[in-house]
Amino acid sequence: MRKILIGLVFLYANLMSINAQEKTFSEKALQDKLVNLKGGEDTFEDVLEAFKGKVVLIDIWASWCKDCVVGMPTVKKLKNDFKEVPFLYISLDRTKESWKKGIKKLGIEDGTHYWASKGWKSDLFTAIDLDWIPRYMVIDKDGTIKLYKAIKAGDKEIIKQLTK
């Protein structure tokens, strides 16, 4: 009985989060700063502006995250299957050095990379209710969030949104 009750609570929570999905980023999230590979900072708004008119896959990850590492071959396959789609990687690594080492180790140099130096409590991650990584999001050509939350690289919804 307890397992059923826990399952129902989990299902309800998931259904409520589906209904609460955002379609746009808050102004606070857009003004959050991310560190680029050259060491400079860009607002998340500027990062998104660079992809205006394109569907974008956002992958929030960290090199220490087992699920992120396990999912990376699937992400690479998606990148190969959807060559016209830019991949935006935002790392939650603890240090800039571990972030850069992770990019090389996982062989994902061919995407656009940023490091969230403020970590989990950044304005961006607070705004999107980040509670797990990896986290995949798909943004459409107009900048609208089409997929708010996927936690597995093989989620069928990712492919569905990338093919639209």
mmCIF file with all atom_site columns, C-alpha atoms in Angstrom:
data_model
loop_
_atom_site.group_PDB
_atom_site.id
_atom_site.type_symbol
_atom_site.label_atom_id
_atom_site.label_alt_id
_atom_site.label_comp_id
_atom_site.label_asym_id
_atom_site.label_entity_id
_atom_site.label_seq_id
_atom_site.pdbx_PDB_ins_code
_atom_site.Cartn_x
_atom_site.Cartn_y
_atom_site.Cartn_z
_atom_site.occupancy
_atom_site.B_iso_or_equiv
_atom_site.pdbx_formal_charge
_atom_site.auth_seq_id
_atom_site.auth_comp_id
_atom_site.auth_asym_id
_atom_site.auth_atom_id
_atom_site.pdbx_PDB_model_num
ATOM 1   C CA . MET A 1 1   ? 0.000  0.000  0.000   1.00 0.00 ? 1   MET A CA 1
ATOM 2   C CA . ARG A 1 2   ? 2.843  2.368  0.852   1.00 0.00 ? 2   ARG A CA 1
ATOM 3   C CA . LYS A 1 3   ? 4.454  1.830  -2.579  1.00 0.00 ? 3   LYS A CA 1
ATOM 4   C CA . ILE A 1 4   ? 1.158  2.634  -4.286  1.00 0.00 ? 4   ILE A CA 1
ATOM 5   C CA . LEU A 1 5   ? 0.761  5.804  -2.231  1.00 0.00 ? 5   LEU A CA 1
ATOM 6   C CA . ILE A 1 6   ? 4.330  6.902  -2.995  1.00 0.00 ? 6   ILE A CA 1
ATOM 7   C CA . GLY A 1 7   ? 3.730  6.150  -6.681  1.00 0.00 ? 7   GLY A CA 1
ATOM 8   C CA . LEU A 1 8   ? 0.557  8.239  -6.708  1.00 0.00 ? 8   LEU A CA 1
ATOM 9   C CA . VAL A 1 9   ? 2.320  11.147 -4.992  1.00 0.00 ? 9   VAL A CA 1
ATOM 10  C CA . PHE A 1 10  ? 5.161  10.924 -7.536  1.00 0.00 ? 10  PHE A CA 1
ATOM 11  C CA . LEU A 1 11  ? 2.704  10.799 -10.458 1.00 0.00 ? 11  LEU A CA 1
ATOM 12  C CA . TYR A 1 12  ? 0.767  13.781 -9.105  1.00 0.00 ? 12  TYR A CA 1
ATOM 13  C CA . ALA A 1 13  ? 3.970  15.786 -8.638  1.00 0.00 ? 13  ALA A CA 1
ATOM 14  C CA . ASN A 1 14  ? 5.046  15.019 -12.199 1.00 0.00 ? 14  ASN A CA 1
ATOM 15  C CA . LEU A 1 15  ? 1.661  15.967 -13.623 1.00 0.00 ? 15  LEU A CA 1
ATOM 16  C CA . MET A 1 16  ? 1.734  19.236 -11.699 1.00 0.00 ? 16  MET A CA 1
ATOM 17  C CA . SER A 1 17  ? 5.221  20.027 -12.999 1.00 0.00 ? 17  SER A CA 1
ATOM 18  C CA . ILE A 1 18  ? 4.070  19.363 -16.565 1.00 0.00 ? 18  ILE A CA 1
ATOM 19  C CA . ASN A 1 19  ? 1.303  21.911 -16.119 1.00 0.00 ? 19  ASN A CA 1
ATOM 20  C CA . ALA A 1 20  ? 3.745  24.383 -14.608 1.00 0.00 ? 20  ALA A CA 1
ATOM 21  C CA . GLN A 1 21  ? 6.209  24.250 -17.468 1.00 0.00 ? 21  GLN A CA 1
ATOM 22  C CA . GLU A 1 22  ? 7.427  27.603 -18.569 1.00 0.00 ? 22  GLU A CA 1
ATOM 23  C CA . LYS A 1 23  ? 7.411  28.716 -22.177 1.00 0.00 ? 23  LYS A CA 1
ATOM 24  C CA . THR A 1 24  ? 9.812  31.625 -21.716 1.00 0.00 ? 24  THR A CA 1
ATOM 25  C CA . PHE A 1 25  ? 12.720 32.453 -19.428 1.00 0.00 ? 25  PHE A CA 1
ATOM 26  C CA . SER A 1 26  ? 12.265 35.042 -16.694 1.00 0.00 ? 26  SER A CA 1
ATOM 27  C CA . GLU A 1 27  ? 14.125 38.337 -16.947 1.00 0.00 ? 27  GLU A CA 1
ATOM 28  C CA . LYS A 1 28  ? 16.230 37.328 -13.959 1.00 0.00 ? 28  LYS A CA 1
ATOM 29  C CA . ALA A 1 29  ? 17.221 34.079 -15.704 1.00 0.00 ? 29  ALA A CA 1
ATOM 30  C CA . LEU A 1 30  ? 18.047 35.942 -18.914 1.00 0.00 ? 30  LEU A CA 1
ATOM 31  C CA . GLN A 1 31  ? 20.360 38.320 -17.047 1.00 0.00 ? 31  GLN A CA 1
ATOM 32  C CA . ASP A 1 32  ? 22.259 35.509 -15.315 1.00 0.00 ? 32  ASP A CA 1
ATOM 33  C CA . LYS A 1 33  ? 25.890 35.364 -16.394 1.00 0.00 ? 33  LYS A CA 1
ATOM 34  C CA . LEU A 1 34  ? 27.668 32.309 -17.729 1.00 0.00 ? 34  LEU A CA 1
ATOM 35  C CA . VAL A 1 35  ? 31.389 31.880 -18.293 1.00 0.00 ? 35  VAL A CA 1
ATOM 36  C CA . ASN A 1 36  ? 32.478 31.180 -21.877 1.00 0.00 ? 36  ASN A CA 1
ATOM 37  C CA . LEU A 1 37  ? 35.477 29.102 -22.933 1.00 0.00 ? 37  LEU A CA 1
ATOM 38  C CA . LYS A 1 38  ? 37.653 32.223 -23.256 1.00 0.00 ? 38  LYS A CA 1
ATOM 39  C CA . GLY A 1 39  ? 36.977 33.125 -19.618 1.00 0.00 ? 39  GLY A CA 1
ATOM 40  C CA . GLY A 1 40  ? 34.615 36.013 -20.319 1.00 0.00 ? 40  GLY A CA 1
ATOM 41  C CA . GLU A 1 41  ? 31.036 36.281 -19.145 1.00 0.00 ? 41  GLU A CA 1
ATOM 42  C CA . ASP A 1 42  ? 27.900 36.434 -21.269 1.00 0.00 ? 42  ASP A CA 1
ATOM 43  C CA . THR A 1 43  ? 24.333 36.883 -20.122 1.00 0.00 ? 43  THR A CA 1
ATOM 44  C CA . PHE A 1 44  ? 22.073 33.947 -20.836 1.00 0.00 ? 44  PHE A CA 1
ATOM 45  C CA . GLU A 1 45  ? 20.030 36.344 -22.984 1.00 0.00 ? 45  GLU A CA 1
ATOM 46  C CA . ASP A 1 46  ? 23.075 37.047 -25.168 1.00 0.00 ? 46  ASP A CA 1
ATOM 47  C CA . VAL A 1 47  ? 23.788 33.332 -25.427 1.00 0.00 ? 47  VAL A CA 1
ATOM 48  C CA . LEU A 1 48  ? 20.250 32.648 -26.639 1.00 0.00 ? 48  LEU A CA 1
ATOM 49  C CA . GLU A 1 49  ? 20.361 35.643 -29.002 1.00 0.00 ? 49  GLU A CA 1
ATOM 50  C CA . ALA A 1 50  ? 23.267 34.007 -30.836 1.00 0.00 ? 50  ALA A CA 1
ATOM 51  C CA . PHE A 1 51  ? 20.911 31.135 -31.729 1.00 0.00 ? 51  PHE A CA 1
ATOM 52  C CA . LYS A 1 52  ? 17.959 33.289 -32.819 1.00 0.00 ? 52  LYS A CA 1
ATOM 53  C CA . GLY A 1 53  ? 16.029 31.656 -35.648 1.00 0.00 ? 53  GLY A CA 1
ATOM 54  C CA . LYS A 1 54  ? 17.278 28.159 -34.823 1.00 0.00 ? 54  LYS A CA 1
ATOM 55  C CA . VAL A 1 55  ? 16.003 25.258 -32.775 1.00 0.00 ? 55  VAL A CA 1
ATOM 56  C CA . VAL A 1 56  ? 18.491 24.699 -29.917 1.00 0.00 ? 56  VAL A CA 1
ATOM 57  C CA . LEU A 1 57  ? 19.115 21.769 -27.584 1.00 0.00 ? 57  LEU A CA 1
ATOM 58  C CA . ILE A 1 58  ? 20.333 22.820 -24.142 1.00 0.00 ? 58  ILE A CA 1
ATOM 59  C CA . ASP A 1 59  ? 22.221 20.188 -22.165 1.00 0.00 ? 59  ASP A CA 1
ATOM 60  C CA . ILE A 1 60  ? 22.844 21.035 -18.506 1.00 0.00 ? 60  ILE A CA 1
ATOM 61  C CA . TRP A 1 61  ? 25.505 18.640 -17.285 1.00 0.00 ? 61  TRP A CA 1
ATOM 62  C CA . ALA A 1 62  ? 28.649 18.114 -15.187 1.00 0.00 ? 62  ALA A CA 1
ATOM 63  C CA . SER A 1 63  ? 31.680 15.900 -15.674 1.00 0.00 ? 63  SER A CA 1
ATOM 64  C CA . TRP A 1 64  ? 31.207 14.387 -12.183 1.00 0.00 ? 64  TRP A CA 1
ATOM 65  C CA . CYS A 1 65  ? 27.585 13.409 -12.939 1.00 0.00 ? 65  CYS A CA 1
ATOM 66  C CA . LYS A 1 66  ? 27.299 9.692  -13.723 1.00 0.00 ? 66  LYS A CA 1
ATOM 67  C CA . ASP A 1 67  ? 23.955 10.084 -15.528 1.00 0.00 ? 67  ASP A CA 1
ATOM 68  C CA . CYS A 1 68  ? 25.405 12.914 -17.632 1.00 0.00 ? 68  CYS A CA 1
ATOM 69  C CA . VAL A 1 69  ? 28.401 10.832 -18.661 1.00 0.00 ? 69  VAL A CA 1
ATOM 70  C CA . VAL A 1 70  ? 26.240 7.775  -19.412 1.00 0.00 ? 70  VAL A CA 1
ATOM 71  C CA . GLY A 1 71  ? 23.908 9.899  -21.550 1.00 0.00 ? 71  GLY A CA 1
ATOM 72  C CA . MET A 1 72  ? 26.643 11.639 -23.525 1.00 0.00 ? 72  MET A CA 1
ATOM 73  C CA . PRO A 1 73  ? 26.924 8.980  -26.290 1.00 0.00 ? 73  PRO A CA 1
ATOM 74  C CA . THR A 1 74  ? 23.193 9.462  -26.939 1.00 0.00 ? 74  THR A CA 1
ATOM 75  C CA . VAL A 1 75  ? 23.688 13.239 -27.001 1.00 0.00 ? 75  VAL A CA 1
ATOM 76  C CA . LYS A 1 76  ? 26.487 12.778 -29.552 1.00 0.00 ? 76  LYS A CA 1
ATOM 77  C CA . LYS A 1 77  ? 24.173 10.617 -31.669 1.00 0.00 ? 77  LYS A CA 1
ATOM 78  C CA . LEU A 1 78  ? 21.505 13.332 -31.508 1.00 0.00 ? 78  LEU A CA 1
ATOM 79  C CA . LYS A 1 79  ? 24.107 15.883 -32.560 1.00 0.00 ? 79  LYS A CA 1
ATOM 80  C CA . ASN A 1 80  ? 25.055 13.680 -35.502 1.00 0.00 ? 80  ASN A CA 1
ATOM 81  C CA . ASP A 1 81  ? 21.404 13.065 -36.466 1.00 0.00 ? 81  ASP A CA 1
ATOM 82  C CA . PHE A 1 82  ? 20.438 16.746 -36.174 1.00 0.00 ? 82  PHE A CA 1
ATOM 83  C CA . LYS A 1 83  ? 23.448 18.523 -37.651 1.00 0.00 ? 83  LYS A CA 1
ATOM 84  C CA . GLU A 1 84  ? 21.504 21.752 -38.193 1.00 0.00 ? 84  GLU A CA 1
ATOM 85  C CA . VAL A 1 85  ? 20.622 22.010 -34.484 1.00 0.00 ? 85  VAL A CA 1
ATOM 86  C CA . PRO A 1 86  ? 23.083 23.882 -32.264 1.00 0.00 ? 86  PRO A CA 1
ATOM 87  C CA . PHE A 1 87  ? 23.877 22.167 -28.967 1.00 0.00 ? 87  PHE A CA 1
ATOM 88  C CA . LEU A 1 88  ? 24.350 24.463 -25.989 1.00 0.00 ? 88  LEU A CA 1
ATOM 89  C CA . TYR A 1 89  ? 26.145 22.791 -23.101 1.00 0.00 ? 89  TYR A CA 1
ATOM 90  C CA . ILE A 1 90  ? 25.972 24.455 -19.682 1.00 0.00 ? 90  ILE A CA 1
ATOM 91  C CA . SER A 1 91  ? 28.195 22.853 -17.078 1.00 0.00 ? 91  SER A CA 1
ATOM 92  C CA . LEU A 1 92  ? 27.689 22.633 -13.360 1.00 0.00 ? 92  LEU A CA 1
ATOM 93  C CA . ASP A 1 93  ? 31.234 21.499 -12.720 1.00 0.00 ? 93  ASP A CA 1
ATOM 94  C CA . ARG A 1 94  ? 32.730 22.848 -9.516  1.00 0.00 ? 94  ARG A CA 1
ATOM 95  C CA . THR A 1 95  ? 35.727 24.441 -11.209 1.00 0.00 ? 95  THR A CA 1
ATOM 96  C CA . LYS A 1 96  ? 36.551 25.915 -14.580 1.00 0.00 ? 96  LYS A CA 1
ATOM 97  C CA . GLU A 1 97  ? 39.403 23.410 -14.942 1.00 0.00 ? 97  GLU A CA 1
ATOM 98  C CA . SER A 1 98  ? 37.204 20.348 -14.364 1.00 0.00 ? 98  SER A CA 1
ATOM 99  C CA . TRP A 1 99  ? 34.644 21.762 -16.812 1.00 0.00 ? 99  TRP A CA 1
ATOM 100 C CA . LYS A 1 100 ? 37.239 22.124 -19.566 1.00 0.00 ? 100 LYS A CA 1
ATOM 101 C CA . LYS A 1 101 ? 38.743 18.692 -18.852 1.00 0.00 ? 101 LYS A CA 1
ATOM 102 C CA . GLY A 1 102 ? 35.247 17.178 -19.005 1.00 0.00 ? 102 GLY A CA 1
ATOM 103 C CA . ILE A 1 103 ? 34.617 18.658 -22.446 1.00 0.00 ? 103 ILE A CA 1
ATOM 104 C CA . LYS A 1 104 ? 37.769 17.006 -23.794 1.00 0.00 ? 104 LYS A CA 1
ATOM 105 C CA . LYS A 1 105 ? 37.325 13.728 -21.946 1.00 0.00 ? 105 LYS A CA 1
ATOM 106 C CA . LEU A 1 106 ? 33.763 13.316 -23.221 1.00 0.00 ? 106 LEU A CA 1
ATOM 107 C CA . GLY A 1 107 ? 34.654 14.458 -26.741 1.00 0.00 ? 107 GLY A CA 1
ATOM 108 C CA . ILE A 1 108 ? 32.032 17.186 -26.972 1.00 0.00 ? 108 ILE A CA 1
ATOM 109 C CA . GLU A 1 109 ? 34.222 20.010 -28.246 1.00 0.00 ? 109 GLU A CA 1
ATOM 110 C CA . ASP A 1 110 ? 31.931 20.628 -31.221 1.00 0.00 ? 110 ASP A CA 1
ATOM 111 C CA . GLY A 1 111 ? 29.165 22.351 -29.263 1.00 0.00 ? 111 GLY A CA 1
ATOM 112 C CA . THR A 1 112 ? 28.798 25.753 -27.632 1.00 0.00 ? 112 THR A CA 1
ATOM 113 C CA . HIS A 1 113 ? 29.985 25.627 -24.035 1.00 0.00 ? 113 HIS A CA 1
ATOM 114 C CA . TYR A 1 114 ? 29.362 27.674 -20.919 1.00 0.00 ? 114 TYR A CA 1
ATOM 115 C CA . TRP A 1 115 ? 30.107 27.172 -17.259 1.00 0.00 ? 115 TRP A CA 1
ATOM 116 C CA . ALA A 1 116 ? 27.628 28.161 -14.571 1.00 0.00 ? 116 ALA A CA 1
ATOM 117 C CA . SER A 1 117 ? 30.132 29.500 -12.052 1.00 0.00 ? 117 SER A CA 1
ATOM 118 C CA . LYS A 1 118 ? 27.360 30.268 -9.536  1.00 0.00 ? 118 LYS A CA 1
ATOM 119 C CA . GLY A 1 119 ? 26.286 26.627 -9.506  1.00 0.00 ? 119 GLY A CA 1
ATOM 120 C CA . TRP A 1 120 ? 22.858 25.272 -8.704  1.00 0.00 ? 120 TRP A CA 1
ATOM 121 C CA . LYS A 1 121 ? 21.700 28.483 -7.023  1.00 0.00 ? 121 LYS A CA 1
ATOM 122 C CA . SER A 1 122 ? 22.178 30.672 -10.072 1.00 0.00 ? 122 SER A CA 1
ATOM 123 C CA . ASP A 1 123 ? 19.236 32.771 -11.189 1.00 0.00 ? 123 ASP A CA 1
ATOM 124 C CA . LEU A 1 124 ? 18.896 30.691 -14.359 1.00 0.00 ? 124 LEU A CA 1
ATOM 125 C CA . PHE A 1 125 ? 18.737 27.359 -12.572 1.00 0.00 ? 125 PHE A CA 1
ATOM 126 C CA . THR A 1 126 ? 16.460 28.687 -9.853  1.00 0.00 ? 126 THR A CA 1
ATOM 127 C CA . ALA A 1 127 ? 14.096 30.009 -12.528 1.00 0.00 ? 127 ALA A CA 1
ATOM 128 C CA . ILE A 1 128 ? 13.874 26.636 -14.302 1.00 0.00 ? 128 ILE A CA 1
ATOM 129 C CA . ASP A 1 129 ? 13.555 24.691 -11.046 1.00 0.00 ? 129 ASP A CA 1
ATOM 130 C CA . LEU A 1 130 ? 16.692 22.687 -11.750 1.00 0.00 ? 130 LEU A CA 1
ATOM 131 C CA . ASP A 1 131 ? 16.575 19.648 -9.489  1.00 0.00 ? 131 ASP A CA 1
ATOM 132 C CA . TRP A 1 132 ? 18.461 17.026 -11.490 1.00 0.00 ? 132 TRP A CA 1
ATOM 133 C CA . ILE A 1 133 ? 21.141 16.727 -14.105 1.00 0.00 ? 133 ILE A CA 1
ATOM 134 C CA . PRO A 1 134 ? 21.414 15.991 -16.860 1.00 0.00 ? 134 PRO A CA 1
ATOM 135 C CA . ARG A 1 135 ? 18.616 18.300 -17.882 1.00 0.00 ? 135 ARG A CA 1
ATOM 136 C CA . TYR A 1 136 ? 17.702 18.749 -21.517 1.00 0.00 ? 136 TYR A CA 1
ATOM 137 C CA . MET A 1 137 ? 15.633 21.591 -22.887 1.00 0.00 ? 137 MET A CA 1
ATOM 138 C CA . VAL A 1 138 ? 14.610 22.423 -26.449 1.00 0.00 ? 138 VAL A CA 1
ATOM 139 C CA . ILE A 1 139 ? 14.093 26.019 -27.547 1.00 0.00 ? 139 ILE A CA 1
ATOM 140 C CA . ASP A 1 140 ? 12.323 26.707 -30.852 1.00 0.00 ? 140 ASP A CA 1
ATOM 141 C CA . LYS A 1 141 ? 13.255 29.220 -33.565 1.00 0.00 ? 141 LYS A CA 1
ATOM 142 C CA . ASP A 1 142 ? 11.251 31.944 -31.832 1.00 0.00 ? 142 ASP A CA 1
ATOM 143 C CA . GLY A 1 143 ? 12.983 31.409 -28.479 1.00 0.00 ? 143 GLY A CA 1
ATOM 144 C CA . THR A 1 144 ? 10.024 29.617 -26.917 1.00 0.00 ? 144 THR A CA 1
ATOM 145 C CA . ILE A 1 145 ? 10.733 26.713 -24.595 1.00 0.00 ? 145 ILE A CA 1
ATOM 146 C CA . LYS A 1 146 ? 9.233  23.680 -26.348 1.00 0.00 ? 146 LYS A CA 1
ATOM 147 C CA . LEU A 1 147 ? 10.669 21.028 -24.031 1.00 0.00 ? 147 LEU A CA 1
ATOM 148 C CA . TYR A 1 148 ? 11.032 22.242 -20.480 1.00 0.00 ? 148 TYR A CA 1
ATOM 149 C CA . LYS A 1 149 ? 12.391 19.153 -18.802 1.00 0.00 ? 149 LYS A CA 1
ATOM 150 C CA . ALA A 1 150 ? 13.877 15.889 -19.947 1.00 0.00 ? 150 ALA A CA 1
ATOM 151 C CA . ILE A 1 151 ? 16.372 14.023 -17.783 1.00 0.00 ? 151 ILE A CA 1
ATOM 152 C CA . LYS A 1 152 ? 17.319 11.244 -20.172 1.00 0.00 ? 152 LYS A CA 1
ATOM 153 C CA . ALA A 1 153 ? 19.114 11.863 -23.457 1.00 0.00 ? 153 ALA A CA 1
ATOM 154 C CA . GLY A 1 154 ? 16.993 9.151  -25.057 1.00 0.00 ? 154 GLY A CA 1
ATOM 155 C CA . ASP A 1 155 ? 13.695 10.841 -24.165 1.00 0.00 ? 155 ASP A CA 1
ATOM 156 C CA . LYS A 1 156 ? 11.451 10.568 -27.241 1.00 0.00 ? 156 LYS A CA 1
ATOM 157 C CA . GLU A 1 157 ? 10.170 14.099 -26.657 1.00 0.00 ? 157 GLU A CA 1
ATOM 158 C CA . ILE A 1 158 ? 13.643 15.476 -27.455 1.00 0.00 ? 158 ILE A CA 1
ATOM 159 C CA . ILE A 1 159 ? 13.566 13.905 -30.923 1.00 0.00 ? 159 ILE A CA 1
ATOM 160 C CA . LYS A 1 160 ? 9.965  15.000 -31.414 1.00 0.00 ? 160 LYS A CA 1
ATOM 161 C CA . GLN A 1 161 ? 10.843 18.635 -30.670 1.00 0.00 ? 161 GLN A CA 1
ATOM 162 C CA . LEU A 1 162 ? 14.043 18.604 -32.730 1.00 0.00 ? 162 LEU A CA 1
ATOM 163 C CA . THR A 1 163 ? 12.190 17.363 -35.801 1.00 0.00 ? 163 THR A CA 1
ATOM 164 C CA . LYS A 1 164 ? 9.504  20.076 -35.688 1.00 0.00 ? 164 LYS A CA 1
#
